Every structure is written in structure tokens, then in C-alpha cells.
mmCIF file of C-alpha atoms and ligand atoms in Angstrom:
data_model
loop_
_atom_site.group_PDB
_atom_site.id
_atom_site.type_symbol
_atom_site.label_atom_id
_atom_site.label_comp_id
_atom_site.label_asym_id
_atom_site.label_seq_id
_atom_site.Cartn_x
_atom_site.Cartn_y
_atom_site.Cartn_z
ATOM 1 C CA UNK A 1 19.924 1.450 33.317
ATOM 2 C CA UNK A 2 20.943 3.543 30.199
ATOM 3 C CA UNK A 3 24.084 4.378 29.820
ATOM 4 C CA UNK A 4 24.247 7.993 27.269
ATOM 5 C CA UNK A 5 23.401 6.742 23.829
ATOM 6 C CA UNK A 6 21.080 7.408 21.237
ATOM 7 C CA UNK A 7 18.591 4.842 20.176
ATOM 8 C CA UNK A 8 21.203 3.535 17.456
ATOM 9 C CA UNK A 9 23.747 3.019 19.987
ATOM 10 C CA UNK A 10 25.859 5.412 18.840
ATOM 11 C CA UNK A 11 27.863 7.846 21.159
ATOM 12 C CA UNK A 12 25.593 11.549 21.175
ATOM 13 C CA UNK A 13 26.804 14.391 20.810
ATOM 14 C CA UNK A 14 28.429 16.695 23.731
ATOM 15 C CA UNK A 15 25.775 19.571 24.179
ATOM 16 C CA UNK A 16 22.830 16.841 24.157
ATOM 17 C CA UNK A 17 20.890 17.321 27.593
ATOM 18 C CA UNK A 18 22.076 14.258 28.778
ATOM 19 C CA UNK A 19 25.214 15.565 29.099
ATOM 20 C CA UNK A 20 23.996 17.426 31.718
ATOM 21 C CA UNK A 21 25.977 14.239 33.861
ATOM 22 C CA UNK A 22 29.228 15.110 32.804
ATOM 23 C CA UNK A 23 29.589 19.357 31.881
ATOM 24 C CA UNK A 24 33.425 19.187 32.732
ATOM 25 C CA UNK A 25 34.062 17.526 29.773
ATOM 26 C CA UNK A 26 31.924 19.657 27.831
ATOM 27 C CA UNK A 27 32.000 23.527 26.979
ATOM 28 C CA UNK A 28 30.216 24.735 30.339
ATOM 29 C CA UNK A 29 29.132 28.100 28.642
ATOM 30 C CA UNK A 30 26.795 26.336 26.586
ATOM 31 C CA UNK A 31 25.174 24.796 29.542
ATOM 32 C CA UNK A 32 25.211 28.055 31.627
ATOM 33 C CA UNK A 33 23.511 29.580 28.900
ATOM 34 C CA UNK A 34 20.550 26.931 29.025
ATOM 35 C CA UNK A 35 20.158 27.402 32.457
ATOM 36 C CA UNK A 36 19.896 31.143 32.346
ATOM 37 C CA UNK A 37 17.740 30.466 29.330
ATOM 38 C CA UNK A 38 15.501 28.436 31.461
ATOM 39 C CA UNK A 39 15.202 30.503 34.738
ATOM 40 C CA UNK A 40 14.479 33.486 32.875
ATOM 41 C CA UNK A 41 11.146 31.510 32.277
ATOM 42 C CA UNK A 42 8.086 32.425 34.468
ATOM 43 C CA UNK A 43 6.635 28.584 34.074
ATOM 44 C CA UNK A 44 10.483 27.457 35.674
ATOM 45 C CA UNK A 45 9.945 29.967 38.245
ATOM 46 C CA UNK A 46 6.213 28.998 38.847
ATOM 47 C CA UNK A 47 7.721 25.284 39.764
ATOM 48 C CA UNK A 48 10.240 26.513 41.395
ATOM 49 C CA UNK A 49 8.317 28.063 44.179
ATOM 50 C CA UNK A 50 6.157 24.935 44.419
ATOM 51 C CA UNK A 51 9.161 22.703 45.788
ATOM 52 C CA UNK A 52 10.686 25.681 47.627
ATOM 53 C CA UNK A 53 7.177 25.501 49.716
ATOM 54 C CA UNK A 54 7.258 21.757 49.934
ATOM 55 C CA UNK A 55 10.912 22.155 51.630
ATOM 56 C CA UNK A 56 9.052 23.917 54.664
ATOM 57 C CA UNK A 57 11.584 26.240 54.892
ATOM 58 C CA UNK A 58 11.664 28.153 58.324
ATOM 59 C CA UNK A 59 13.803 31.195 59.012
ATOM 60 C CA UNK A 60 17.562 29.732 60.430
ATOM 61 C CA UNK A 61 17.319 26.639 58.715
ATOM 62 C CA UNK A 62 19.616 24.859 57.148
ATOM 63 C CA UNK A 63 18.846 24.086 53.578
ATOM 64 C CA UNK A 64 20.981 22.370 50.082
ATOM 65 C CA UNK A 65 20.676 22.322 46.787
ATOM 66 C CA UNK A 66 21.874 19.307 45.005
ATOM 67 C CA UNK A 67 22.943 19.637 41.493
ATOM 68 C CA UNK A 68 22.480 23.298 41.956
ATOM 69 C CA UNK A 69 24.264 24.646 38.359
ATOM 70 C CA UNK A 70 24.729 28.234 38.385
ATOM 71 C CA UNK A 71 23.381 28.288 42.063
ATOM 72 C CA UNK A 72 20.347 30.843 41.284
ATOM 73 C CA UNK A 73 18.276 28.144 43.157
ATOM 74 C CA UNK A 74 20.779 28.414 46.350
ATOM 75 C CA UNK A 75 20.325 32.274 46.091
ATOM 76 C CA UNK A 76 16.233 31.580 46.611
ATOM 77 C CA UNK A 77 16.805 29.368 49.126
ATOM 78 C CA UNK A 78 19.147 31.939 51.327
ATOM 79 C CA UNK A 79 16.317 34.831 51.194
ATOM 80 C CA UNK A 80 14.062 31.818 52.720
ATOM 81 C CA UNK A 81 16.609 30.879 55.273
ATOM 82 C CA UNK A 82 17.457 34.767 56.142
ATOM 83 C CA UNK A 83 20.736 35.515 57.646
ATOM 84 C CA UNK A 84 20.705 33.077 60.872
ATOM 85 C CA UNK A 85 20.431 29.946 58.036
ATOM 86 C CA UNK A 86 22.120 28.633 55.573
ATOM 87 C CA UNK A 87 21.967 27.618 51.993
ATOM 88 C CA UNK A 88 24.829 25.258 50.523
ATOM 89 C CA UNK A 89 24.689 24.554 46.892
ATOM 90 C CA UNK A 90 26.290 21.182 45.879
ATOM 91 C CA UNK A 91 27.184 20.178 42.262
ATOM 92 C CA UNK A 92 29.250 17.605 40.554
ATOM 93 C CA UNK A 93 30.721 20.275 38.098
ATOM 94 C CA UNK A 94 34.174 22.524 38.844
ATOM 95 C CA UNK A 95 32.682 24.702 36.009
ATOM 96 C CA UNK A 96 28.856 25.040 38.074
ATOM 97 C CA UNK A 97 30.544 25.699 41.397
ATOM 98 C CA UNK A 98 32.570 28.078 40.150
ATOM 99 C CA UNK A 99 29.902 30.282 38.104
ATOM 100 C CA UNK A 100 27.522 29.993 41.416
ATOM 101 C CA UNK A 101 30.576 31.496 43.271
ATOM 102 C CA UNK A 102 31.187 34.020 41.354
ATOM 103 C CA UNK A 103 27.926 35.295 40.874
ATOM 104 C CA UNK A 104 26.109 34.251 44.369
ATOM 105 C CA UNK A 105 29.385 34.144 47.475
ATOM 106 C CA UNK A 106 28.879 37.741 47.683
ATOM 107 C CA UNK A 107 25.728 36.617 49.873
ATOM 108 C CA UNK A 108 26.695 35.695 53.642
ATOM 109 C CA UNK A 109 24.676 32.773 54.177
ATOM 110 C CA UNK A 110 25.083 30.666 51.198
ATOM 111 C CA UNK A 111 28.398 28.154 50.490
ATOM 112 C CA UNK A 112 29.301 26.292 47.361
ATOM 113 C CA UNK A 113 30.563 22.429 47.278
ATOM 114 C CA UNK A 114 31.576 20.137 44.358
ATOM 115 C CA UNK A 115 30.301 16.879 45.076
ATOM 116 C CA UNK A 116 28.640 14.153 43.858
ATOM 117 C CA UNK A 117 25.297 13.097 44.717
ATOM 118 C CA UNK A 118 26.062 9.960 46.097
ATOM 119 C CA UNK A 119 28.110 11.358 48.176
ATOM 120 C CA UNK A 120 27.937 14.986 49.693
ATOM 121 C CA UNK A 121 30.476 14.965 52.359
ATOM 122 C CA UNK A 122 28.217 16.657 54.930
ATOM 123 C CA UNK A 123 27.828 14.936 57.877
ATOM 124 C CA UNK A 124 24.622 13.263 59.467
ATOM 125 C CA UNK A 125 21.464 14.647 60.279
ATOM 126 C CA UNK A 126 22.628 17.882 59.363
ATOM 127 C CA UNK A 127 19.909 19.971 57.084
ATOM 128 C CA UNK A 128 16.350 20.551 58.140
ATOM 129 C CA UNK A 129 15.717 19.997 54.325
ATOM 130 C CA UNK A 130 17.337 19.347 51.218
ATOM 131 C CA UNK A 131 15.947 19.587 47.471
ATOM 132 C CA UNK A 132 17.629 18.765 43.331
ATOM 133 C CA UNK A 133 15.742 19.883 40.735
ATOM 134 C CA UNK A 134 16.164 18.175 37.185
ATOM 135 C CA UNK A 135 19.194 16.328 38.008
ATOM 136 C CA UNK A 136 18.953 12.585 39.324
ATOM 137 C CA UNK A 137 17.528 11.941 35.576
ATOM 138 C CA UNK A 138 21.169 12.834 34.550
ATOM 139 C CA UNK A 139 22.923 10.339 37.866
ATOM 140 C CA UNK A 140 24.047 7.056 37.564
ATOM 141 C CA UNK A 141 22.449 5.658 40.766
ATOM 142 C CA UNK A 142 19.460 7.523 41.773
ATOM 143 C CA UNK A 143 19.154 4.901 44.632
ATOM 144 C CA UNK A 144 22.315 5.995 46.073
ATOM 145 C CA UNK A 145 21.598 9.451 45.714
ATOM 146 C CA UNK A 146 18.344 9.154 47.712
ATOM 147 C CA UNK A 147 20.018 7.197 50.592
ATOM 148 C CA UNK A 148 22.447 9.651 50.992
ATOM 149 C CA UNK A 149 19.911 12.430 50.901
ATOM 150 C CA UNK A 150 18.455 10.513 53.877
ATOM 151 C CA UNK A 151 21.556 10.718 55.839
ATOM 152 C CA UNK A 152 22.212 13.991 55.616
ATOM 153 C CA UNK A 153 18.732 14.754 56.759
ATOM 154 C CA UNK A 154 17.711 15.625 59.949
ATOM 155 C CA UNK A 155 14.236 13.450 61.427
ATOM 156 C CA UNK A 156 11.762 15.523 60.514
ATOM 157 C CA UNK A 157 13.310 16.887 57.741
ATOM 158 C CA UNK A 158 11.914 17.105 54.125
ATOM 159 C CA UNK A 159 13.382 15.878 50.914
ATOM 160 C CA UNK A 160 12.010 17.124 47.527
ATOM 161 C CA UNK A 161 12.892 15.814 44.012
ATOM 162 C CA UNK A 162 11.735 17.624 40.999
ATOM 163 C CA UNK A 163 12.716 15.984 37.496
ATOM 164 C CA UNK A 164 11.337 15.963 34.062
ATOM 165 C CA UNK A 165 8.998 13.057 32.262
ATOM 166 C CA UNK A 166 11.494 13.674 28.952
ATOM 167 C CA UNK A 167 9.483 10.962 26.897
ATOM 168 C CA UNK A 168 6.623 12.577 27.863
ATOM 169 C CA UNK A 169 7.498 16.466 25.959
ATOM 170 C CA UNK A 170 5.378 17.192 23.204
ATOM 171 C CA UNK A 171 4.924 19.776 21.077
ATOM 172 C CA UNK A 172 2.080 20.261 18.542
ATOM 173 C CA UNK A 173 3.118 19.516 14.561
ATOM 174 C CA UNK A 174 2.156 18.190 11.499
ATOM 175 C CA UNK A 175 4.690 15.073 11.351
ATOM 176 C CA UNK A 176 4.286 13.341 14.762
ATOM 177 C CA UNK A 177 6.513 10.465 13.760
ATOM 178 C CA UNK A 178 9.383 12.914 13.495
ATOM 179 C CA UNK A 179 8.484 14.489 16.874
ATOM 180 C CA UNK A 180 8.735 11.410 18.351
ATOM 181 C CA UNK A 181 11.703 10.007 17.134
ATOM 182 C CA UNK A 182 13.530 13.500 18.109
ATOM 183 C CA UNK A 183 11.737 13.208 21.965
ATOM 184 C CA UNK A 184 13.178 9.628 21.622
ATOM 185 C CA UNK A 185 16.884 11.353 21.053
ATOM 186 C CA UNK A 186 16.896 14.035 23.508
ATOM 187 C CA UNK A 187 15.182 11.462 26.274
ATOM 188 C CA UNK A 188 17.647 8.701 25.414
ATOM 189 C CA UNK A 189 20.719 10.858 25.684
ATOM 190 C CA UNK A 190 19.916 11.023 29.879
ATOM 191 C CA UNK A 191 21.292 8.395 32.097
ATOM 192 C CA UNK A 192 17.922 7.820 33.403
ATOM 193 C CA UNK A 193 14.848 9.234 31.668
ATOM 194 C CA UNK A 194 12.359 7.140 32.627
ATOM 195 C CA UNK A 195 13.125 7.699 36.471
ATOM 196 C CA UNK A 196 10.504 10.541 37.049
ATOM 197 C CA UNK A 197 7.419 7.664 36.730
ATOM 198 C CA UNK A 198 9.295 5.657 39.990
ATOM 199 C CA UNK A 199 10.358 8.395 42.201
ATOM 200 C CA UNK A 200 6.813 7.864 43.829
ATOM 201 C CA UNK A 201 7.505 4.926 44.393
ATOM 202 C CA UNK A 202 11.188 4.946 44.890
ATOM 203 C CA UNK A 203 10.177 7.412 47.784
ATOM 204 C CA UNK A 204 8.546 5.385 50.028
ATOM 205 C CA UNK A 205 10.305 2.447 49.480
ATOM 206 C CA UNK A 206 13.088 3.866 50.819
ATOM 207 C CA UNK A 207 10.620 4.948 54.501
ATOM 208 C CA UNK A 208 9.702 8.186 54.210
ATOM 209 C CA UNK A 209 6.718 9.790 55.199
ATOM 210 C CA UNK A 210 3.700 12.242 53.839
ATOM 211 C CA UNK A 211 5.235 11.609 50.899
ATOM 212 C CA UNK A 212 3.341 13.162 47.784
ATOM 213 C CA UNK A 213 3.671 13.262 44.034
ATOM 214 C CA UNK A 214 2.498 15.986 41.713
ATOM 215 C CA UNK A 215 2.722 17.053 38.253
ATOM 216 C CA UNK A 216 4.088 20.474 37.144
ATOM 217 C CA UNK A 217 2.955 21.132 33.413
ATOM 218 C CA UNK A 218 5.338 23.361 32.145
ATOM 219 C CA UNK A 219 3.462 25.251 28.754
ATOM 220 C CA UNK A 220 5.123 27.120 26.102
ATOM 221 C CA UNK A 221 4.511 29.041 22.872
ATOM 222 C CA UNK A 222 7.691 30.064 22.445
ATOM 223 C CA UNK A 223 9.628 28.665 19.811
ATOM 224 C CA UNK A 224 12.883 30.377 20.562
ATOM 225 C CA UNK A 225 12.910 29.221 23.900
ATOM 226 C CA UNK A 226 12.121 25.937 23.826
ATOM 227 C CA UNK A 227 15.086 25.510 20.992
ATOM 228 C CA UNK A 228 17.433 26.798 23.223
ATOM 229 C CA UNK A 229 16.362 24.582 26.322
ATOM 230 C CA UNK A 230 16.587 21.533 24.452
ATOM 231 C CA UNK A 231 19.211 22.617 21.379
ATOM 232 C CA UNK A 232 16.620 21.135 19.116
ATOM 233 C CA UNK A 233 18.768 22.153 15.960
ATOM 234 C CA UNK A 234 21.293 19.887 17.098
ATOM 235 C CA UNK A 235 19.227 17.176 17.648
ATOM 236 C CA UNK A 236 17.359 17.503 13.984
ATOM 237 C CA UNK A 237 21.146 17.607 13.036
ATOM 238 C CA UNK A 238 22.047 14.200 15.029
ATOM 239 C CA UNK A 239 19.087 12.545 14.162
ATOM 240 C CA UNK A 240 19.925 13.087 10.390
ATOM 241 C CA UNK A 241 23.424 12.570 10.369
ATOM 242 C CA UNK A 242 22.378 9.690 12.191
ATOM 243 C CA UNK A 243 20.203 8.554 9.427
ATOM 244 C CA UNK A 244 17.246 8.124 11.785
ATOM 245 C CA UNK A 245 15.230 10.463 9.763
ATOM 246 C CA UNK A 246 16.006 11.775 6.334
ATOM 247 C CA UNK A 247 17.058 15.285 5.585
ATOM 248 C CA UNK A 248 13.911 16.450 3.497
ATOM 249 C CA UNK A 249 11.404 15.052 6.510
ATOM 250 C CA UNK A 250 13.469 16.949 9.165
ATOM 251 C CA UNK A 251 13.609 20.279 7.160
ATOM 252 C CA UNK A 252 10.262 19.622 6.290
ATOM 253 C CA UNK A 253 9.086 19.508 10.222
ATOM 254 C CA UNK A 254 11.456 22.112 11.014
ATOM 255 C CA UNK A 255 9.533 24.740 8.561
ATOM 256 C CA UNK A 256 6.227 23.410 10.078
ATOM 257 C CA UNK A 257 7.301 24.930 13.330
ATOM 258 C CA UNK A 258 8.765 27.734 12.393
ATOM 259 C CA UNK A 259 5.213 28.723 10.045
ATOM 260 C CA UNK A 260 3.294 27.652 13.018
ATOM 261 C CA UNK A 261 5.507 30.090 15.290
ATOM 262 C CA UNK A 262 5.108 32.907 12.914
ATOM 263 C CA UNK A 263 1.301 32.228 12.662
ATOM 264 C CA UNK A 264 1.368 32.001 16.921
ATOM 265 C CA UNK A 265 0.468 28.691 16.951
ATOM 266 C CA UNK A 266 3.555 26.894 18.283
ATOM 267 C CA UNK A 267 2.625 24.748 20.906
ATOM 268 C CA UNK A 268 4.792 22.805 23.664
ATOM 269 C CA UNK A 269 4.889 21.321 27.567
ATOM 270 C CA UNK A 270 6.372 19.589 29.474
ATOM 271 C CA UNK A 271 6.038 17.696 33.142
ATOM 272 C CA UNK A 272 7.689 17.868 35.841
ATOM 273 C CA UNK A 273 7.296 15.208 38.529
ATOM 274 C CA UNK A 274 7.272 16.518 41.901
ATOM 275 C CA UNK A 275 7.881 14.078 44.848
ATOM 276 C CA UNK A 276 8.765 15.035 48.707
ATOM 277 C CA UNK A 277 8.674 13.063 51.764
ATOM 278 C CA UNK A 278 9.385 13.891 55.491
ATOM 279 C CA UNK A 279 12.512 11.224 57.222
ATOM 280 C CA UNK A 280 10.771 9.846 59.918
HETATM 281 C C1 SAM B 1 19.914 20.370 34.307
HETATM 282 S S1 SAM B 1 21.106 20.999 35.418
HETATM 283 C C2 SAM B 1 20.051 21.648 36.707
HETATM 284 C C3 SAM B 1 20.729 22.710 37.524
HETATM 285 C C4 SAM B 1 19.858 23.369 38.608
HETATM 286 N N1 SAM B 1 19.297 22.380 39.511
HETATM 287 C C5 SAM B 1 18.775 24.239 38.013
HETATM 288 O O1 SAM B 1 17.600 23.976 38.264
HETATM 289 O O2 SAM B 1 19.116 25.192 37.316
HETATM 290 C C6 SAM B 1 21.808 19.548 36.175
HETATM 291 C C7 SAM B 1 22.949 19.844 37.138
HETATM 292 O O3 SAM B 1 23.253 18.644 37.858
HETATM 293 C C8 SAM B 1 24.647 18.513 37.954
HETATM 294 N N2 SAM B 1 24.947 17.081 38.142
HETATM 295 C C9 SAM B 1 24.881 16.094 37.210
HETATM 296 N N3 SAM B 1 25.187 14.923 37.771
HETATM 297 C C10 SAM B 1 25.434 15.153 39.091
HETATM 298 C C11 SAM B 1 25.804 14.332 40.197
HETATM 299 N N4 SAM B 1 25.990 13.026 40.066
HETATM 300 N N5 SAM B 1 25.983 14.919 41.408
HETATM 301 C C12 SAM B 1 25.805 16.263 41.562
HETATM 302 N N6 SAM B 1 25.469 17.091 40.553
HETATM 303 C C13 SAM B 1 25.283 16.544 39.333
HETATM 304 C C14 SAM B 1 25.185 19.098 36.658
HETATM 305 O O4 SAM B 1 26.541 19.455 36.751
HETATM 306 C C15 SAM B 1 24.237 20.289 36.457
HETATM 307 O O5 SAM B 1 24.726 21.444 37.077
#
């Protein structure tokens, strides 16, 4: 298990994605503002909908979101639901649960928790489905987390994952030793990056059934965006300061984009694994 440090060991910095595990001790806004950033994306969206249909979602059930941020999710899953269900958005964060409040309570059927993943606090059996999208990459036993999403799952029920292969993100450029040693950093700075290639697995080890995997390919040409999501100028930064690459080659790979954005020929994607299951 990795525990959030860069490839030389040494402590990242806050606003790294992996520090997606703890935003309390972080400045939230800077997190919110990714998110937003991110949903405002039709690609995000397109995925999205994919695991809202693999939650089976029938009018008056009763549906969570764990990990849900800003709670725009647990606002989806409420129109789905209509007003006889209910949507409850649960997220480790004080900061999270309170944005999602203030911007979603106003709704009648959804309801806001801060909990951990391991443990949710709802009682057995109780959803007819439950779903956390690019989060157990960021928990320090996604085991745990699983078994508890069992519990609280009704038989029958579905369960759907959806996190992101970080090692796998590429983006086209002329210095592809420098790309990957800045993938390395922002992958390395998650609890569990590599998780995504054994949730398959992980899945029906644990008895559930139907279960399927997919991959999501999230495509962009948009440089802004895709420096936002991942705060790649603070990881060129890290990675220098760090003195895993020198200052000329990451200015030097930095311009590349930027030309090849002005020229509209920036180039990036990442997957998303899928995986959902049925409790038996
Ligand atoms: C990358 S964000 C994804 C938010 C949301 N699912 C979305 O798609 O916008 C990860 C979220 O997981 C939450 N989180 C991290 N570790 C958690 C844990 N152990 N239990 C519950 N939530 C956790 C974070 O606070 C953050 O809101």
C-alpha cells in the first residue's frame, strides 16, 4: 500500500490530487474548484450517466453517493429517485458536506452525511444501490470500503465503482520521459493508484454477481482544462524543486504544450475503470 509520497519519498505538496484523502487539512476551495472544473466537462458527464444506468435506479429507491464532494452527483441521483426516493451523499470531508448542503438541501429528497467509507453509519440492507466515483483510489483500505458497501446493500442491490487508471494518463508531447516522470508524481501522490486494474477482481472476490468491468476513455484537447484537473503547474513545480527533472527540460516541455495548444494539437485521456456487481 502507498502511503502519499512522491517517488523520492518526500512529503507532496497539499493541492496534489492525492490529497483528495484528506481536504480538511487542505484549502477546500481549491478542491471545489477542480470539481466544478471537472463536471463542467461533457466527457465527466458522458461517464457519469454510464454508472448512473449501471445503478438500475428505479423511481422510490433508495440510492448513496460515497465520496460525493460538492454533492452534484447526489443532485443526479435525486431526479432518478423522484420525490418518493432518496439520495444521501456521504463524504469524509466537513468542508464537502457542507458545500453539497449549501448548494443541493434545498432539494427534498436528498441528505448529506460525513463519514468515512469504511464506515457509513447506515444500517443494513438499507439502499437498493449505492455508487463512489474517483474516490477509493484516494482510501486507505479499499477492502474495507467494499465490505461495508456490501452491508449496507440490500440483496439484489447494485454496487458501482468508478476510479481512474492515473499511471495510465497520457498526453501527446515531444519529451515523453518528462511526461512520464510527472504521471509518475501525480499517480504516486494517491493512496492507491494502482487499485483501478484489481477492482475486477476485487469485485468478485468479495461474492458479487453480474459483475462487469469497462473502460471509460475520457479525451481532451483542452489544455486549460486538463491543467486545472490535475494542477499540472504545480506538479512541473514539485518535480523540479524536487530535482527529479531539471528546470530547462520542464520549461522546455511546458512550451511544447502550450505551442501544441495554440497550434490545436494538444492531446490528452484518460480511463476510467468501471466495475458493478449485484449482492446476491
Ligand atoms: C476526487 S473527489 C470526487 C468527488 C465526487 N465523487 C465527484 O465525482 O465529484 C474525492 C472525494 O472523496 C472524498 N473522500 C476521500 N477519502 C474518503 C473516505 N475515506 N471516505 C469518504 N470520502 C472520502 C474526498 O473528501 C472528496 O470529496
Amino acid at each position: 500500500m502507498r502511503v502519499i509520497v512522491s517517488d523520492k519519498d518526500q512529503p507532496v505538496l497539499d493541492r496534489q490530487l492525492g490529497a483528495f484523502s484528506a481536504v480538511d487539512k487542505t484549502d477546500a476551495n481549491d478542491f471545489i474548484e477542480r470539481l466544478d472544473e471537472m463536471h463542467a466537462l461533457d466527457v465527466f458527464r458522458a461517464y457519469k450517466k454510464f454508472t448512473f444506468d449501471l445503478m438500475n435506479i428505479a423511481s422510490g429507491a433508495r440510492v448513496a453517493d460515497v465520496g460525493c464532494g460538492t454533492g452534484e452527483d447526489v443532485s443526479s441521483l435525486a431526479d432518478l429517485v423522484g420525490p418518493s426516493g432518496q439520495a444521501i451523499g456521504l463524504d469524509l470531508s466537513s468542508a464537502m458536506i457542507a458545500e453539497a448542503q449549501k448548494r443541493h438541501a434545498d432539494k427534498g429528497n436528498v441528505s448529506f452525511l460525513q463519514a468515512s467509507s469504511e464506515g457509513l453509519g447506515l444500517p443494513d440492507n438499507e439502499l437498493d444501490a449505492i455508487r463512489a466515483d474517483r474516490v477509493l483510489i484516494h482510501v486507505q483500505n479499499p477492502e474495507a470500503t467494499l465490505a461495508e458497501f456490501i452491508r449496507v446493500t440490500r440483496p439484489g442491490g447494485r454496487i458501482v465503482l468508478s476510479e481512474p487508471d492515473m499511471h495510465g494518463f497520457w498526453v501527446a508531447s515531444d519529451d515523453y520521459g518528462t511526461t512520464r516522470l510527472l504521471v509518475n508524481e501525480i499517480a504516486n501522490s494517491c493512496v492507491m493508484p494502482y487499485l483501478p486494474r484489481d477492482l475486477w477482481t476485487m469485485m468478485r472476490d468479495h461474492g458479487l454477481k453480474d459483475v462487469r468491468c469497462s473502460i471509460q476513455t475520457l479525451t481532451s484537447s483542452d489544455i486549460k482544462a486538463v491543467s486545472k484537473v490535475l494542477d499540472l503547474s504545480l506538479v512541473v513545480k514539485m518535480a523540479v524543486s524536487g530535482g527529479l527533472v531539471s528546470e530547462e527540460r520542464a520549461a522546455k516541455w511546458g512550451d511544447d504544450l502550450k505551442v501544441r495548444a495554440e497550434n490545436d494539437r494538444f492531446a490528452a485521456a484518460l480511463s476510467i475503470v468501471v466495475v458493478s456487481g449485484t449482492k446476491a
